[in-house]
Short mmCIF file of C-alpha atoms in Angstrom, two decimals:
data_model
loop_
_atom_site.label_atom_id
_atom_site.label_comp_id
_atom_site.label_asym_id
_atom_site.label_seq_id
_atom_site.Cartn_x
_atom_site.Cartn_y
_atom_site.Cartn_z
CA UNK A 1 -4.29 -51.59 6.72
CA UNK A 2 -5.31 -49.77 9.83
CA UNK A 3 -9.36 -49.73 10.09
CA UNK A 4 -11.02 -47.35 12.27
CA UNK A 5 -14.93 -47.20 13.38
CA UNK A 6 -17.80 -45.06 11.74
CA UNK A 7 -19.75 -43.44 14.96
CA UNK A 8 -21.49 -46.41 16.91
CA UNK A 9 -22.61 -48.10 13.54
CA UNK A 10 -20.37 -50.94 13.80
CA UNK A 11 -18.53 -50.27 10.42
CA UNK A 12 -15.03 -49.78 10.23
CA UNK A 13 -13.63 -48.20 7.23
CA UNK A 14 -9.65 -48.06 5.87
CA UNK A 15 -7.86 -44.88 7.04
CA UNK A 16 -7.35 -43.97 3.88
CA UNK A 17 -10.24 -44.68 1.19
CA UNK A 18 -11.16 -44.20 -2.45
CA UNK A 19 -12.65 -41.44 -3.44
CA UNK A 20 -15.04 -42.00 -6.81
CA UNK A 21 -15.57 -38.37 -8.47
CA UNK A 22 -12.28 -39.15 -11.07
CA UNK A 23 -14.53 -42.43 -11.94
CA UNK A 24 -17.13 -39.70 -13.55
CA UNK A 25 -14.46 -38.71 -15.57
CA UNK A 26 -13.41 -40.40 -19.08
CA UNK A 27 -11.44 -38.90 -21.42
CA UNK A 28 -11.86 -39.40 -24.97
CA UNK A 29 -8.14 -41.23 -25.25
CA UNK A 30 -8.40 -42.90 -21.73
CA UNK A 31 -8.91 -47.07 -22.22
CA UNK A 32 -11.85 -48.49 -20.99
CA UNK A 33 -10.07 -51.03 -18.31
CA UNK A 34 -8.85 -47.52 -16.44
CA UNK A 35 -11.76 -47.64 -13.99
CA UNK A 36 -11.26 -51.00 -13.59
CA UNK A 37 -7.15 -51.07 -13.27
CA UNK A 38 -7.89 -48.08 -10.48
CA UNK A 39 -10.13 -50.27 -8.86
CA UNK A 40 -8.55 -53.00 -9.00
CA UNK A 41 -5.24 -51.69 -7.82
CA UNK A 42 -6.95 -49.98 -4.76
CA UNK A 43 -8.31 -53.75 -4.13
CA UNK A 44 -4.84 -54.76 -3.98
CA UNK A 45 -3.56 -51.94 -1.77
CA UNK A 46 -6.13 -52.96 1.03
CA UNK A 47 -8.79 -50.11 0.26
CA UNK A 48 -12.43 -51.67 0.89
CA UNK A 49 -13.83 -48.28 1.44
CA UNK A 50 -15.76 -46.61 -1.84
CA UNK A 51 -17.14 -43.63 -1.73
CA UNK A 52 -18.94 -42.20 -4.88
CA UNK A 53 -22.35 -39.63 -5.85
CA UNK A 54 -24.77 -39.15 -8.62
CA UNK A 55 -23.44 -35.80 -9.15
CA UNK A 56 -19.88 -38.09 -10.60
CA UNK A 57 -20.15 -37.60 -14.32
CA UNK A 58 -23.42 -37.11 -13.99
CA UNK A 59 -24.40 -40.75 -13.00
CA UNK A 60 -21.00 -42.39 -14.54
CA UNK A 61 -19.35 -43.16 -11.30
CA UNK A 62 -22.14 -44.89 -9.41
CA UNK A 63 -22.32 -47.17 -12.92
CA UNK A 64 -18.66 -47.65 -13.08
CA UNK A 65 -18.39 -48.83 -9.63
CA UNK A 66 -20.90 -50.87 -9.13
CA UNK A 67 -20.04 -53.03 -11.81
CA UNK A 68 -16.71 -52.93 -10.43
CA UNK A 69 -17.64 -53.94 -6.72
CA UNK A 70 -20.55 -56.25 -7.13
CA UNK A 71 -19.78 -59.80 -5.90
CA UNK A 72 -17.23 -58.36 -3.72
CA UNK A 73 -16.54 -57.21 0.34
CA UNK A 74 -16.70 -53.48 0.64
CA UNK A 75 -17.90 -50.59 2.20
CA UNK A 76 -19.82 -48.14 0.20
CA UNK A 77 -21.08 -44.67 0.30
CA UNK A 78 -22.99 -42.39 -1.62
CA UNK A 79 -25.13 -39.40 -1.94
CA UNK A 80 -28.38 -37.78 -1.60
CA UNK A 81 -29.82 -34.26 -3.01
CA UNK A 82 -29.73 -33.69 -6.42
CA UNK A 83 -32.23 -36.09 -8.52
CA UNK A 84 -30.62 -37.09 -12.26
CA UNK A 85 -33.31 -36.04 -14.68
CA UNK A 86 -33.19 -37.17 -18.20
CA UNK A 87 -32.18 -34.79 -20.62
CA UNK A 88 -29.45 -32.13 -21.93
CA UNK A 89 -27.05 -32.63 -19.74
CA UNK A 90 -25.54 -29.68 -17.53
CA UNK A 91 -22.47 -29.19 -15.84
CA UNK A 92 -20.52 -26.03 -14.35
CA UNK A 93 -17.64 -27.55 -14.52
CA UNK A 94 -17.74 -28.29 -18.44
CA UNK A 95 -19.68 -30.51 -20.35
CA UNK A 96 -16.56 -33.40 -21.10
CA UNK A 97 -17.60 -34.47 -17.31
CA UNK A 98 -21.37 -34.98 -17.66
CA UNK A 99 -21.23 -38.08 -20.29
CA UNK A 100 -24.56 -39.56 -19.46
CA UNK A 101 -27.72 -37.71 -20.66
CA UNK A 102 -28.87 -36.13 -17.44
CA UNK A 103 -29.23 -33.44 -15.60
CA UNK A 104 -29.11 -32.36 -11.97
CA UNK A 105 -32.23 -31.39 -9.87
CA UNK A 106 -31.64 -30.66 -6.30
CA UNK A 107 -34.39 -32.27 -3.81
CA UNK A 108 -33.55 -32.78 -0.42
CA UNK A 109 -37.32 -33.86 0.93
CA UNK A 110 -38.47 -36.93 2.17
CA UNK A 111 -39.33 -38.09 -1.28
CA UNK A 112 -36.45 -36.68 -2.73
CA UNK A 113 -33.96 -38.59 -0.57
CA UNK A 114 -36.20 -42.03 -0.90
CA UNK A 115 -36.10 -41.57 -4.73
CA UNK A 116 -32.66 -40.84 -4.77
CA UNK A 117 -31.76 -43.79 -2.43
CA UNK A 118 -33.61 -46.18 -5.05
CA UNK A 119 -32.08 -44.40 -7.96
CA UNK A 120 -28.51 -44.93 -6.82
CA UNK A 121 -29.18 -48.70 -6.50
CA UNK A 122 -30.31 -48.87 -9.60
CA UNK A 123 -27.29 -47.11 -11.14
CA UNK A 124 -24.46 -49.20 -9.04
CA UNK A 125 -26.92 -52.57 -9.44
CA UNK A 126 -26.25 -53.66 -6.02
CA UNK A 127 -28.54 -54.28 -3.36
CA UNK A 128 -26.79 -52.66 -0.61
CA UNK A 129 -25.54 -49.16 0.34
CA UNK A 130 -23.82 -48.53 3.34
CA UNK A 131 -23.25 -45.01 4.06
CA UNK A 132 -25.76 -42.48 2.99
CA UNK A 133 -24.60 -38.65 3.08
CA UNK A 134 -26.37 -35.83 2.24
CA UNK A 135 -24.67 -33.85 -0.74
CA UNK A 136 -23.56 -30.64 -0.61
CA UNK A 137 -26.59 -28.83 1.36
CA UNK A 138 -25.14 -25.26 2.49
CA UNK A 139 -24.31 -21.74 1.04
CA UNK A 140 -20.91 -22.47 -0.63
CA UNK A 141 -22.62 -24.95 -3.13
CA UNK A 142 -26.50 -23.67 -2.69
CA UNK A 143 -25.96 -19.55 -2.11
CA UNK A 144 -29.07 -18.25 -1.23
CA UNK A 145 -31.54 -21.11 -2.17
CA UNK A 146 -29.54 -23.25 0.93
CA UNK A 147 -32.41 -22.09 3.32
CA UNK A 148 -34.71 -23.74 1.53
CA UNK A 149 -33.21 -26.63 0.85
CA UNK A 150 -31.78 -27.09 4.60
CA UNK A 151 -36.05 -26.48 5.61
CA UNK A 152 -36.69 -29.16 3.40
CA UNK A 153 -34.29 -31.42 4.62
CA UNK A 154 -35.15 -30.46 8.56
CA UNK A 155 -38.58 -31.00 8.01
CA UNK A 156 -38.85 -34.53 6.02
CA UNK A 157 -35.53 -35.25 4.38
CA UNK A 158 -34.16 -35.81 7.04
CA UNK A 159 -36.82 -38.54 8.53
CA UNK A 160 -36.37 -40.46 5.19
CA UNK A 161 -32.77 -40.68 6.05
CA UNK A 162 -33.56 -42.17 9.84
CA UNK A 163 -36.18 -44.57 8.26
CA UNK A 164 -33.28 -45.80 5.56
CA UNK A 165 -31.05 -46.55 9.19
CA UNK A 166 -33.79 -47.57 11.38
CA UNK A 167 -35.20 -50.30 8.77
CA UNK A 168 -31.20 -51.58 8.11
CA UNK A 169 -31.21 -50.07 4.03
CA UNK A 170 -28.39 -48.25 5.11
CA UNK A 171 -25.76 -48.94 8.53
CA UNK A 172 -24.77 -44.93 8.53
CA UNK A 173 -26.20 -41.75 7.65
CA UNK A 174 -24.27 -38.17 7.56
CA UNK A 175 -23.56 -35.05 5.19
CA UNK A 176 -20.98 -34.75 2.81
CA UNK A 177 -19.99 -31.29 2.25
CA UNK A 178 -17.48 -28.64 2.06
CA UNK A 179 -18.35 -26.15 5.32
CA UNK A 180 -18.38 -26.41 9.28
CA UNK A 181 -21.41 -24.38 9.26
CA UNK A 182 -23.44 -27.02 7.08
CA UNK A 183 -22.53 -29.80 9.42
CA UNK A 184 -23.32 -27.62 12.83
CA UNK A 185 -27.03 -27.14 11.85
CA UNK A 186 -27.68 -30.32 10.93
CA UNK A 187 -26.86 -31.25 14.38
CA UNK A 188 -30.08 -29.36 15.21
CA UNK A 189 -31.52 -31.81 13.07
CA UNK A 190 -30.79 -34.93 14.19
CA UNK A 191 -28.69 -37.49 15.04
CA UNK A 192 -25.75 -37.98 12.35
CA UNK A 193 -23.05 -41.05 12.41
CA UNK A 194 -20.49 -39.34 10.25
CA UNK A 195 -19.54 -36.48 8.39
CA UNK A 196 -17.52 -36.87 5.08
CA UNK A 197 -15.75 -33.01 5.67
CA UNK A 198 -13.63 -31.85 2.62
CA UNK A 199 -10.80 -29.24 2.27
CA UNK A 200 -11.73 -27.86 6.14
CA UNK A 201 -9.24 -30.39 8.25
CA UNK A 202 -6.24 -30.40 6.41
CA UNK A 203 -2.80 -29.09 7.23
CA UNK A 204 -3.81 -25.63 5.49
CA UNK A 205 -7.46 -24.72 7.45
CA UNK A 206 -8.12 -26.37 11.25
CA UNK A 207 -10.89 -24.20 11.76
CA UNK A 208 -13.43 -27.76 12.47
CA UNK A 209 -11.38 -27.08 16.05
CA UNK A 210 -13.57 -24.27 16.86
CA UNK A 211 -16.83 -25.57 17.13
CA UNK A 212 -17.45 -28.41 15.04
CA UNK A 213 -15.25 -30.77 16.16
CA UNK A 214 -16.17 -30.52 19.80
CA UNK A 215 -19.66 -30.76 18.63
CA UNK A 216 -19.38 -33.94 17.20
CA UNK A 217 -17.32 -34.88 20.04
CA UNK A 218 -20.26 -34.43 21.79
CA UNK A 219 -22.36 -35.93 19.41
CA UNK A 220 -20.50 -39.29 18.78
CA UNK A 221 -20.15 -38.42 15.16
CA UNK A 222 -17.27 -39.51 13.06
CA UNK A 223 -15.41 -37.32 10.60
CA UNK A 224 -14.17 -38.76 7.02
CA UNK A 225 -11.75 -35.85 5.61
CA UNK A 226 -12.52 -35.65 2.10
CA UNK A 227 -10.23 -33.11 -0.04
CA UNK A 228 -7.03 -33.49 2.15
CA UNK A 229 -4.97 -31.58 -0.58
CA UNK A 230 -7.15 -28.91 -0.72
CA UNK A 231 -8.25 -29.39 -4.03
CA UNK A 232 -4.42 -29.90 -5.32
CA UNK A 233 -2.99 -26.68 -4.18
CA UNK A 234 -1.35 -28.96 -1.45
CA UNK A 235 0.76 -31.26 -4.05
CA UNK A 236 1.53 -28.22 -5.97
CA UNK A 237 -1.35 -27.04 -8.15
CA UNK A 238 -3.06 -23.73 -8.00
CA UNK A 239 -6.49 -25.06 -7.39
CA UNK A 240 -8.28 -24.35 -3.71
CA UNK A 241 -11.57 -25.05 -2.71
CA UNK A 242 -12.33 -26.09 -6.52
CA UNK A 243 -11.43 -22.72 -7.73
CA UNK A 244 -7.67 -20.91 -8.59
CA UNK A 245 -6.45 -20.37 -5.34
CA UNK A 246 -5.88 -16.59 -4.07
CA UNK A 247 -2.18 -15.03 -3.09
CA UNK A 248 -2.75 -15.61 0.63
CA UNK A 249 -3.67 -19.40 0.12
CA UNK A 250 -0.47 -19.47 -2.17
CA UNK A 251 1.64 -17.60 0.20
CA UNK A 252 0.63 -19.82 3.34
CA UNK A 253 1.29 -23.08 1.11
CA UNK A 254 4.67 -21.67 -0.23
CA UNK A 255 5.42 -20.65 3.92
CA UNK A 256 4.37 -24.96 4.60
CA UNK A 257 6.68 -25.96 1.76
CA UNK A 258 9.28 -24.16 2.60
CA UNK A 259 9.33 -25.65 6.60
CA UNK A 260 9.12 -29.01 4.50
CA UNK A 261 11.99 -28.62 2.25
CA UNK A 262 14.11 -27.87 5.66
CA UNK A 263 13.14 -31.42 6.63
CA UNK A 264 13.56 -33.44 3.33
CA UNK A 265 9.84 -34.46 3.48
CA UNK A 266 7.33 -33.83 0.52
CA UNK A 267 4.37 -31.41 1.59
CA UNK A 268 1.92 -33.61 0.33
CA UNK A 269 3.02 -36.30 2.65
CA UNK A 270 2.19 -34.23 5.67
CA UNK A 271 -0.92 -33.50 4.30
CA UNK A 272 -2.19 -36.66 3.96
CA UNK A 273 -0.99 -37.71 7.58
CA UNK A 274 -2.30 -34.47 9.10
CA UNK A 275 -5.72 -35.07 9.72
CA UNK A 276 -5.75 -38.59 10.46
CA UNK A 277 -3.87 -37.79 14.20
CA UNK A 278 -7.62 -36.47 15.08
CA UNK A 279 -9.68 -38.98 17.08
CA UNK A 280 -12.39 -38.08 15.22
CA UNK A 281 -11.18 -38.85 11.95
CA UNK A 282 -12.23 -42.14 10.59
CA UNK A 283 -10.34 -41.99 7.26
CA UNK A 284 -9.17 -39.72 4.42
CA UNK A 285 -10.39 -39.84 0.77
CA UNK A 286 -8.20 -38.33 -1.95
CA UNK A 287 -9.68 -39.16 -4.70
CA UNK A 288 -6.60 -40.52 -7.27
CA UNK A 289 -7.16 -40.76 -11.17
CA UNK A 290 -4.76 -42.98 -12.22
CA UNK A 291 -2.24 -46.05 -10.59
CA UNK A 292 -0.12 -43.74 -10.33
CA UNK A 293 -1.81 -41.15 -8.08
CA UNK A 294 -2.85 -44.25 -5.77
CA UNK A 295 0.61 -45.64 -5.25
CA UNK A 296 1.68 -42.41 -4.83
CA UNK A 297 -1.48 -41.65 -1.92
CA UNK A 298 0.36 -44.77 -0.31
CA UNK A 299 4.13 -43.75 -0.17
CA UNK A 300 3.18 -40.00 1.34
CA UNK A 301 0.85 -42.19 3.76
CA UNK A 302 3.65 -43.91 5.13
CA UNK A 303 6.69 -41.56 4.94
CA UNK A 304 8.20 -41.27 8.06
CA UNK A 305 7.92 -37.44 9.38
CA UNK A 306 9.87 -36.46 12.77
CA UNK A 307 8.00 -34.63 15.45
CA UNK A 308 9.85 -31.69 14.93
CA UNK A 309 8.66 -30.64 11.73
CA UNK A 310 5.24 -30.42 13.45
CA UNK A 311 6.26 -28.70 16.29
CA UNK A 312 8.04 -26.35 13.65
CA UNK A 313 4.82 -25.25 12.26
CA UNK A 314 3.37 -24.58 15.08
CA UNK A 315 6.19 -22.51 16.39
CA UNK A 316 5.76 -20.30 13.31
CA UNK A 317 1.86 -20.33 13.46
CA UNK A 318 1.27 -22.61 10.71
CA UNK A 319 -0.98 -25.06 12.35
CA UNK A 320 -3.26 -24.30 14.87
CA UNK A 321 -1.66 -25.43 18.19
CA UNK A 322 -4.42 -27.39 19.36
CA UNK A 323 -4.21 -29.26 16.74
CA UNK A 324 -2.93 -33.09 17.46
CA UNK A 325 -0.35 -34.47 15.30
CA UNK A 326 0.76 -38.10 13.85
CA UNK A 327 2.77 -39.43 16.90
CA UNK A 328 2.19 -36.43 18.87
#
């Protein structure tokens, strides 16, 4: 499989990776072997890219997947920012998720990201991580305590994460989040290999082209596209941004379906494609929960989709028409 570079840290990473949040998921009638059929099957496909975070079932994924890579080549990332605090367990997005007995506390300082480092080691039981991002610092996840936080991370977080590089603990350092804006201050920060970007490069929002982009252009910062089906509503669910999607999402998606249907192609397909005709874009991470969802990932990554169709949507304002395109 195709490898492209993170930044200047001499890692290269699959253009298409595995994303770990499903891994914090276990349903009571799911087998036990599921993680580790995924895995395995991802293995098989050519994926050596991980990526995973404490916030995963509450701790499960970073378990579950460090059992499942030790003793093996790969490429991992995870996350810093919230702390996993013994006791009752919370989680916004139901309780069935959070199935170890912790809860989250958000600490982006100097001491926050070094415990958190330490803490994720523990929890995969491996002695190396490769990518460190920052988790989910901004206003769409933080609201008005994100100034705060973001102070906290410009003032010492952020040097815990250049001592982590500097000393070799980690190859890469960046943010993983869901908004441009996040990823543009923290260029005021510092100096940032990658940025693992979901749901804002995908064939349904190009607005990274703006500003972002160019800044980490400038920069010499990679982008990892995280969320390349918009949380689903892309392969034909109703979910966006992690939430039911509103009638103008909808109507835009039913508008990119329809140009698709006209071509014989499967939306999702293009979707996946999409973002990796950037040059910034390192990889994308869909994150599949079963086989099936990963062998699926690998036919829409390699469906054949004529030029047209892309100059299609642009015609009819669809996609942004700076935007490059697979084969463009």
């Amino acid at each position: 499989m195709e490898k492209r570079p993170l930044g200047n840290t001499g890692l290269s990473v699959e253009v298409i990776g595995f994303g770990g949040a499903a891994l914090g998921e276990r349903p009571a009638d799911q087998p036990a072997t599921h993680a580790a059929d995924l895995v395995q099957a991802a293995r098989d496909a050519g994926i050596s890219y991980f990526d995973t975070a404490p916030w995963y079932g509450i701790g499960r994924s970073e378990r579950v997947l460090g059992d499942l890579l030790r003793g093996t080549d790969y490429v991992l990332s995870t996350k810093v920012g919230r702390l996993l605090k013994p006791g009752e367990p919370h989680h916004p997005q139901g309780d069935s998720r959070a199935l170890m007995p912790f809860h989250v506390v958000y600490d982006y300082s100097y001491d926050g990201i070094m415990r958190s480092f330490e803490d994720s080691l523990q929890r995969l039981g491996l002695d190396r991580i490769d990518v460190l991002f920052v988790h989910d610092i901004g206003e769409m996840t933080l609201g008005d305590t994100n100034a705060k936080y973001f102070a906290d991370l410009a003032k010492s977080g952020y040097r815990a994460l250049e001592e982590l590089r500097r000393g070799g603990q980690v190859k890469a350092i960046g943010l993983g989040v869901n908004e441009n804006q996040a990823c543009l201050d923290a260029l005021g920060v510092g100096q940032w290999d990658v940025f693992l970007l979901a749901g804002r490069y995908t064939l349904l929002e190009q607005t990274p082209l703006d500003a972002l982009f160019p800044a980490c252009m400038a920069a010499g910062t990679s982008i990892i596209c995280g969320g390349p089906f918009n949380s689903g509503v892309l392969v034909g669910r109703d979910c966006w941004n992690y939430a039911k999607a509103p009638d103008a999402v909808l109507a835009k998606v039913r508008k990119l379906a329809d140009v698709a249907d006209d071509y014989g192609l499967d939306l999702a397909a293009a979707a996946l494609q999409f973002p990796l005709a950037h040059s910034l874009v390192s990889s994308v991470l869909p994150g599949p929960s079963c086989k099936a969802e990963l062998e699926q990932n690998f036919a829409w990554l390699t469906t054949p989709i004529p030029a047209e169709f892309w100059a299609e949507l642009k015609a009819r304002a669809l996609l942004d028409k700076r935007a490059p395109v697979p084969n463009g």
